[in-house]
């Protein structure tokens, strides 16, 4: 569970209006159970936090911008994956899958996090969006399945409509919430999470296919064909398995669960402060990222340093492995425990299940 020792006025009844909604998210399960109640959606809660933080700490604006050095890091990772494909041409199948989980999954998950960073135009800036798109397509190659451009398109809605059930495509569907509640079924859900995460946007909030998505798919097909022809089927299986395993039941995948599931009452977003941030481009600084999505990953720790009163006293995670463990074995956790917002106060008061709200 999240660390809960530190509590401040942010979680008390004296909280300022912007932070009221930040701490008033409810679970998807609760919303399904009282769908006829009066739900209010105005704007996602980090917008209010951002305004308040900047009023108090205008120096944070100086952190906004981009950091092109990520291009060097991801290029090393892409080339490393190609070299691994060359080295494992004659490896046994057990070795292929062990490497896919331990090495390929780690590198592909890191590249996936880089795609998230680059999707915010944080590699080359908003004035060179096309260069950011090209870099994200380059990052996508070892992942073996085209996703970089589609991810950017739908991830923008996750920021804009955080907590809105049908616009925020990170929120599981109601069918997922109903089906995957037992520890064994939750493990199945985690294993297939890459598929759910990839296909859910096209079901919940479909958008027209863009030209960049076609370019992404074409480049990916050419790369996969090259790997198959040059090195054989085993390296291609290694890449695909690395994506499935690394984004599924894997220690790094704990960040998918830690970010917006309600581990500590109604807090909309949780950060993770631990060593695995180094591999995933500081994606664990998730409160900081949602508050300031145009600050590159290298400067997110500075946000916390400059405004400690807004971050140090919030519950946070220190272990993604423990997040996964709790998600599986805590009966209150599961796809149904993803945060949604916002139920009006009067609706909470008249709801017979209000005691379930933490």
Short mmCIF file of C-alpha atoms in Angstrom, two decimals:
data_model
loop_
_atom_site.label_atom_id
_atom_site.label_comp_id
_atom_site.label_asym_id
_atom_site.label_seq_id
_atom_site.Cartn_x
_atom_site.Cartn_y
_atom_site.Cartn_z
CA UNK A 1 0.00 0.00 0.00
CA UNK A 2 0.99 3.61 -0.39
CA UNK A 3 2.89 5.36 2.32
CA UNK A 4 0.32 7.11 4.55
CA UNK A 5 2.32 8.37 7.49
CA UNK A 6 2.52 11.94 6.25
CA UNK A 7 -0.75 13.82 6.33
CA UNK A 8 -1.41 17.55 5.97
CA UNK A 9 -4.23 20.00 5.58
CA UNK A 10 -4.53 18.84 1.97
CA UNK A 11 -6.49 15.84 3.27
CA UNK A 12 -8.38 17.69 5.98
CA UNK A 13 -11.70 19.47 5.88
CA UNK A 14 -9.89 22.80 5.58
CA UNK A 15 -8.47 22.03 2.17
CA UNK A 16 -8.70 24.73 -0.47
CA UNK A 17 -11.31 24.25 -3.20
CA UNK A 18 -8.89 23.11 -5.94
CA UNK A 19 -7.54 20.30 -3.75
CA UNK A 20 -10.99 19.23 -2.66
CA UNK A 21 -11.53 17.48 -5.99
CA UNK A 22 -7.98 16.15 -6.03
CA UNK A 23 -8.84 14.13 -2.93
CA UNK A 24 -12.39 13.25 -3.92
CA UNK A 25 -11.89 10.59 -6.59
CA UNK A 26 -13.97 7.43 -6.23
CA UNK A 27 -13.47 3.94 -7.59
CA UNK A 28 -14.87 2.76 -10.90
CA UNK A 29 -16.70 0.09 -8.89
CA UNK A 30 -18.42 2.77 -6.80
CA UNK A 31 -19.51 4.69 -9.87
CA UNK A 32 -20.96 1.58 -11.51
CA UNK A 33 -22.86 0.84 -8.31
CA UNK A 34 -24.45 4.30 -8.11
CA UNK A 35 -24.59 5.30 -11.74
CA UNK A 36 -27.87 7.13 -11.31
CA UNK A 37 -26.40 9.57 -8.83
CA UNK A 38 -25.44 13.10 -9.76
CA UNK A 39 -21.90 13.06 -11.16
CA UNK A 40 -20.07 16.29 -11.83
CA UNK A 41 -17.18 16.68 -14.23
CA UNK A 42 -15.67 20.13 -14.71
CA UNK A 43 -11.91 19.93 -15.22
CA UNK A 44 -9.29 17.43 -14.22
CA UNK A 45 -7.87 18.16 -10.75
CA UNK A 46 -4.26 18.82 -11.71
CA UNK A 47 -5.32 21.95 -13.59
CA UNK A 48 -6.36 23.55 -10.31
CA UNK A 49 -3.19 22.35 -8.59
CA UNK A 50 -1.01 23.72 -11.38
CA UNK A 51 -2.57 27.18 -11.10
CA UNK A 52 -2.17 27.29 -7.36
CA UNK A 53 1.38 25.97 -7.36
CA UNK A 54 2.49 28.46 -10.02
CA UNK A 55 0.99 31.34 -8.05
CA UNK A 56 3.16 30.37 -5.12
CA UNK A 57 6.20 29.13 -7.08
CA UNK A 58 6.43 30.99 -10.41
CA UNK A 59 10.07 29.86 -10.69
CA UNK A 60 8.79 26.43 -11.75
CA UNK A 61 8.01 27.96 -15.15
CA UNK A 62 11.76 28.04 -15.77
CA UNK A 63 11.80 24.24 -15.74
CA UNK A 64 9.47 23.99 -18.73
CA UNK A 65 10.97 23.15 -22.09
CA UNK A 66 12.60 20.04 -23.53
CA UNK A 67 15.70 17.87 -23.22
CA UNK A 68 17.08 16.45 -26.46
CA UNK A 69 19.50 14.13 -24.63
CA UNK A 70 16.78 11.49 -24.44
CA UNK A 71 17.42 10.86 -28.15
CA UNK A 72 20.90 9.54 -27.37
CA UNK A 73 19.64 7.25 -24.61
CA UNK A 74 16.86 5.68 -26.65
CA UNK A 75 19.15 5.24 -29.65
CA UNK A 76 21.51 3.18 -27.48
CA UNK A 77 18.55 1.08 -26.33
CA UNK A 78 17.27 0.50 -29.87
CA UNK A 79 20.72 -0.47 -31.15
CA UNK A 80 21.21 -2.73 -28.11
CA UNK A 81 18.00 -4.59 -28.94
CA UNK A 82 19.11 -5.09 -32.53
CA UNK A 83 22.46 -6.44 -31.31
CA UNK A 84 20.66 -8.84 -28.98
CA UNK A 85 18.59 -10.06 -31.93
CA UNK A 86 21.82 -10.81 -33.78
CA UNK A 87 23.31 -12.63 -30.78
CA UNK A 88 20.36 -14.93 -30.04
CA UNK A 89 19.72 -16.32 -33.52
CA UNK A 90 20.68 -19.84 -32.41
CA UNK A 91 19.63 -19.64 -28.76
CA UNK A 92 17.24 -22.19 -27.28
CA UNK A 93 13.60 -21.29 -26.74
CA UNK A 94 13.91 -21.23 -22.92
CA UNK A 95 16.80 -18.77 -23.24
CA UNK A 96 14.74 -16.66 -25.65
CA UNK A 97 11.88 -16.27 -23.18
CA UNK A 98 14.09 -15.76 -20.13
CA UNK A 99 15.96 -13.01 -21.99
CA UNK A 100 12.67 -11.57 -23.22
CA UNK A 101 11.42 -11.18 -19.65
CA UNK A 102 14.62 -10.02 -17.98
CA UNK A 103 16.34 -7.97 -20.69
CA UNK A 104 13.95 -7.42 -23.59
CA UNK A 105 11.03 -6.57 -21.33
CA UNK A 106 13.10 -4.05 -19.39
CA UNK A 107 14.46 -2.34 -22.51
CA UNK A 108 11.11 -2.31 -24.31
CA UNK A 109 9.35 -0.94 -21.25
CA UNK A 110 12.00 1.75 -21.02
CA UNK A 111 11.42 2.60 -24.69
CA UNK A 112 7.68 2.70 -24.02
CA UNK A 113 8.26 5.24 -21.26
CA UNK A 114 10.44 7.22 -23.64
CA UNK A 115 7.55 7.24 -26.13
CA UNK A 116 5.42 8.73 -23.36
CA UNK A 117 8.01 11.45 -22.76
CA UNK A 118 8.48 12.17 -26.46
CA UNK A 119 4.70 12.18 -26.97
CA UNK A 120 4.63 15.34 -24.85
CA UNK A 121 7.11 16.90 -27.31
CA UNK A 122 9.73 16.94 -24.55
CA UNK A 123 12.60 15.72 -26.74
CA UNK A 124 12.74 18.57 -29.28
CA UNK A 125 10.00 21.00 -28.24
CA UNK A 126 6.58 21.86 -29.60
CA UNK A 127 8.02 23.78 -32.51
CA UNK A 128 9.49 20.57 -33.95
CA UNK A 129 6.66 18.15 -33.46
CA UNK A 130 7.57 16.18 -36.57
CA UNK A 131 11.02 15.47 -35.12
CA UNK A 132 9.44 14.20 -31.90
CA UNK A 133 7.19 11.93 -33.98
CA UNK A 134 10.16 10.52 -35.90
CA UNK A 135 12.02 9.82 -32.67
CA UNK A 136 9.00 8.06 -31.19
CA UNK A 137 8.73 5.85 -34.31
CA UNK A 138 12.44 5.02 -33.90
CA UNK A 139 11.82 4.10 -30.24
CA UNK A 140 8.89 1.94 -31.32
CA UNK A 141 10.94 -0.39 -33.54
CA UNK A 142 12.11 -2.94 -30.92
CA UNK A 143 8.62 -2.99 -29.39
CA UNK A 144 7.61 -4.82 -32.60
CA UNK A 145 4.01 -3.53 -32.60
CA UNK A 146 3.15 -0.03 -33.90
CA UNK A 147 1.86 2.06 -31.00
CA UNK A 148 3.85 5.27 -30.61
CA UNK A 149 1.62 7.66 -32.58
CA UNK A 150 -1.68 6.15 -31.41
CA UNK A 151 -0.44 6.30 -27.84
CA UNK A 152 0.31 10.02 -28.13
CA UNK A 153 -3.14 10.69 -29.57
CA UNK A 154 -5.04 8.95 -26.80
CA UNK A 155 -2.68 9.87 -23.99
CA UNK A 156 -3.54 13.52 -24.54
CA UNK A 157 -7.11 12.69 -23.50
CA UNK A 158 -5.82 10.98 -20.37
CA UNK A 159 -4.32 14.31 -19.28
CA UNK A 160 -7.19 16.45 -20.47
CA UNK A 161 -9.99 14.27 -19.05
CA UNK A 162 -8.33 12.54 -16.10
CA UNK A 163 -11.03 10.68 -14.20
CA UNK A 164 -13.74 11.04 -16.86
CA UNK A 165 -14.79 7.42 -17.40
CA UNK A 166 -15.36 7.43 -21.15
CA UNK A 167 -12.74 9.97 -22.25
CA UNK A 168 -9.85 8.83 -20.06
CA UNK A 169 -8.98 5.60 -21.85
CA UNK A 170 -6.62 4.49 -19.07
CA UNK A 171 -9.70 3.69 -16.97
CA UNK A 172 -10.64 0.00 -17.39
CA UNK A 173 -13.97 -0.84 -18.94
CA UNK A 174 -16.83 -1.95 -16.73
CA UNK A 175 -16.51 -5.45 -18.17
CA UNK A 176 -12.88 -5.58 -17.02
CA UNK A 177 -13.93 -4.34 -13.59
CA UNK A 178 -16.53 -7.10 -13.35
CA UNK A 179 -14.49 -10.00 -14.74
CA UNK A 180 -11.14 -9.60 -12.99
CA UNK A 181 -11.69 -9.56 -9.22
CA UNK A 182 -10.17 -12.82 -7.95
CA UNK A 183 -6.38 -12.98 -7.39
CA UNK A 184 -5.99 -15.51 -10.21
CA UNK A 185 -8.07 -13.49 -12.66
CA UNK A 186 -6.24 -10.31 -11.67
CA UNK A 187 -2.98 -12.06 -12.54
CA UNK A 188 -4.48 -12.94 -15.92
CA UNK A 189 -5.50 -9.31 -16.38
CA UNK A 190 -1.99 -8.13 -15.56
CA UNK A 191 -0.45 -10.65 -17.96
CA UNK A 192 -2.66 -9.46 -20.81
CA UNK A 193 -2.54 -5.82 -19.73
CA UNK A 194 -0.58 -4.76 -22.85
CA UNK A 195 -3.47 -5.96 -25.02
CA UNK A 196 -6.16 -4.34 -22.86
CA UNK A 197 -4.18 -1.10 -22.73
CA UNK A 198 -3.62 -1.09 -26.50
CA UNK A 199 -7.14 -2.02 -27.61
CA UNK A 200 -9.22 -0.17 -25.02
CA UNK A 201 -8.91 3.30 -26.66
CA UNK A 202 -10.32 2.01 -29.94
CA UNK A 203 -13.37 0.73 -28.07
CA UNK A 204 -13.96 3.52 -25.56
CA UNK A 205 -13.08 6.62 -27.57
CA UNK A 206 -12.21 5.79 -31.20
CA UNK A 207 -10.54 8.48 -33.30
CA UNK A 208 -9.75 8.60 -37.05
CA UNK A 209 -6.46 7.04 -38.15
CA UNK A 210 -3.87 9.70 -38.98
CA UNK A 211 -1.10 9.82 -41.55
CA UNK A 212 1.55 9.56 -38.84
CA UNK A 213 -0.09 6.36 -37.60
CA UNK A 214 0.19 4.92 -41.12
CA UNK A 215 3.88 5.90 -41.20
CA UNK A 216 4.36 4.30 -37.78
CA UNK A 217 2.76 1.05 -38.97
CA UNK A 218 4.72 0.98 -42.25
CA UNK A 219 8.07 1.54 -40.53
CA UNK A 220 7.24 -1.14 -37.99
CA UNK A 221 6.33 -3.70 -40.65
CA UNK A 222 9.56 -3.02 -42.53
CA UNK A 223 11.62 -3.37 -39.35
CA UNK A 224 9.89 -6.60 -38.28
CA UNK A 225 10.41 -8.05 -41.75
CA UNK A 226 14.09 -7.07 -41.62
CA UNK A 227 14.53 -8.82 -38.24
CA UNK A 228 12.77 -11.92 -39.56
CA UNK A 229 14.81 -12.10 -42.76
CA UNK A 230 18.16 -11.15 -41.25
CA UNK A 231 18.06 -13.07 -37.97
CA UNK A 232 15.16 -15.52 -38.13
CA UNK A 233 11.98 -16.08 -36.17
CA UNK A 234 13.51 -16.38 -32.69
CA UNK A 235 14.72 -12.75 -32.44
CA UNK A 236 11.31 -11.52 -33.62
CA UNK A 237 9.62 -13.68 -30.97
CA UNK A 238 12.10 -12.24 -28.45
CA UNK A 239 11.00 -8.69 -29.29
CA UNK A 240 7.26 -9.44 -29.22
CA UNK A 241 7.57 -11.47 -26.02
CA UNK A 242 9.64 -8.70 -24.45
CA UNK A 243 6.81 -6.25 -25.09
CA UNK A 244 4.11 -8.56 -23.77
CA UNK A 245 6.08 -9.65 -20.72
CA UNK A 246 7.68 -6.31 -19.93
CA UNK A 247 4.38 -4.41 -20.04
CA UNK A 248 2.45 -7.17 -18.30
CA UNK A 249 3.23 -9.14 -15.14
CA UNK A 250 6.61 -7.48 -14.63
CA UNK A 251 8.07 -5.33 -11.80
CA UNK A 252 8.29 -2.27 -14.04
CA UNK A 253 4.59 -2.58 -14.93
CA UNK A 254 3.76 -1.65 -11.36
CA UNK A 255 3.75 1.96 -12.50
CA UNK A 256 0.56 1.38 -14.51
CA UNK A 257 -1.18 0.43 -11.26
CA UNK A 258 0.50 2.88 -8.91
CA UNK A 259 -0.44 6.01 -10.82
CA UNK A 260 -4.24 6.36 -10.57
CA UNK A 261 -5.59 3.45 -8.55
CA UNK A 262 -7.04 4.43 -5.19
CA UNK A 263 -4.54 3.00 -2.75
CA UNK A 264 -5.08 5.81 -0.23
CA UNK A 265 -8.63 7.05 -0.19
CA UNK A 266 -9.66 9.47 -2.90
CA UNK A 267 -6.27 10.80 -4.01
CA UNK A 268 -6.39 11.08 -7.81
CA UNK A 269 -2.69 10.44 -8.55
CA UNK A 270 0.21 8.84 -6.70
CA UNK A 271 3.92 9.25 -7.27
CA UNK A 272 6.61 6.61 -6.88
CA UNK A 273 10.00 7.64 -5.54
CA UNK A 274 12.34 4.73 -6.06
CA UNK A 275 15.34 3.52 -8.07
CA UNK A 276 13.33 2.18 -11.03
CA UNK A 277 12.61 5.76 -12.08
CA UNK A 278 16.09 5.68 -13.60
CA UNK A 279 14.99 3.03 -16.10
CA UNK A 280 11.60 4.57 -16.92
CA UNK A 281 12.56 8.23 -17.37
CA UNK A 282 11.14 9.36 -14.01
CA UNK A 283 7.61 8.26 -14.87
CA UNK A 284 7.20 7.63 -11.14
CA UNK A 285 7.11 11.38 -10.52
CA UNK A 286 3.51 11.19 -11.59
CA UNK A 287 1.92 13.92 -9.52
CA UNK A 288 4.67 16.24 -10.69
CA UNK A 289 4.18 15.13 -14.31
CA UNK A 290 0.39 15.64 -14.29
CA UNK A 291 0.79 18.99 -12.61
CA UNK A 292 3.37 20.07 -15.21
CA UNK A 293 3.25 17.84 -18.31
CA UNK A 294 5.57 20.18 -20.24
CA UNK A 295 8.53 19.76 -17.91
CA UNK A 296 10.99 17.08 -19.14
CA UNK A 297 11.71 14.05 -17.00
CA UNK A 298 15.20 15.27 -16.03
CA UNK A 299 13.67 18.26 -14.20
CA UNK A 300 10.67 16.63 -12.51
CA UNK A 301 12.60 16.05 -9.25
CA UNK A 302 13.21 19.81 -9.21
CA UNK A 303 9.45 20.40 -9.15
CA UNK A 304 9.20 18.46 -5.92
CA UNK A 305 12.25 20.25 -4.54
CA UNK A 306 10.88 23.71 -5.33
CA UNK A 307 7.35 23.04 -4.02
CA UNK A 308 7.83 20.45 -1.25
CA UNK A 309 4.69 21.46 0.59
CA UNK A 310 2.61 20.17 -2.34
CA UNK A 311 4.36 16.80 -2.70
CA UNK A 312 6.27 15.66 0.37
CA UNK A 313 3.14 15.15 2.47
CA UNK A 314 1.13 13.25 -0.14
CA UNK A 315 0.90 9.45 0.14
CA UNK A 316 3.29 7.86 -2.35
CA UNK A 317 4.64 4.47 -3.43
CA UNK A 318 8.14 3.24 -2.74
CA UNK A 319 7.92 -0.20 -4.39
CA UNK A 320 6.25 -1.16 -7.66
CA UNK A 321 6.61 -4.83 -6.71
CA UNK A 322 4.53 -4.20 -3.59
CA UNK A 323 2.00 -2.30 -5.68
CA UNK A 324 1.53 -5.39 -7.87
CA UNK A 325 1.33 -7.67 -4.83
CA UNK A 326 -1.34 -5.52 -3.19
CA UNK A 327 -3.24 -5.18 -6.45
CA UNK A 328 -3.45 -8.97 -6.77
CA UNK A 329 -4.12 -10.01 -3.18
CA UNK A 330 -6.03 -7.10 -1.66
CA UNK A 331 -9.73 -7.77 -2.31
CA UNK A 332 -10.37 -4.03 -2.46
CA UNK A 333 -7.94 -3.63 -5.33
CA UNK A 334 -8.27 -4.62 -8.98
CA UNK A 335 -9.38 -3.01 -12.25
CA UNK A 336 -12.52 -1.86 -10.40
CA UNK A 337 -10.39 0.27 -8.04
CA UNK A 338 -9.20 2.74 -10.66
CA UNK A 339 -10.04 6.30 -9.71
CA UNK A 340 -12.87 8.17 -11.42
CA UNK A 341 -14.27 11.58 -10.58
CA UNK A 342 -16.20 13.43 -9.47
CA UNK A 343 -19.34 12.74 -7.45
CA UNK A 344 -21.09 15.79 -6.02
CA UNK A 345 -21.00 16.11 -2.24
CA UNK A 346 -24.76 15.90 -1.93
CA UNK A 347 -24.76 12.71 -3.99
CA UNK A 348 -22.20 11.21 -1.60
CA UNK A 349 -24.34 12.19 1.37
CA UNK A 350 -27.50 10.56 0.03
CA UNK A 351 -25.78 7.40 -1.21
CA UNK A 352 -26.40 4.40 1.04
CA UNK A 353 -22.89 3.09 0.31
CA UNK A 354 -21.14 6.29 1.34
CA UNK A 355 -19.26 4.48 4.10
CA UNK A 356 -17.20 2.77 1.40
CA UNK A 357 -15.64 6.10 0.54
CA UNK A 358 -12.27 6.49 2.26
#
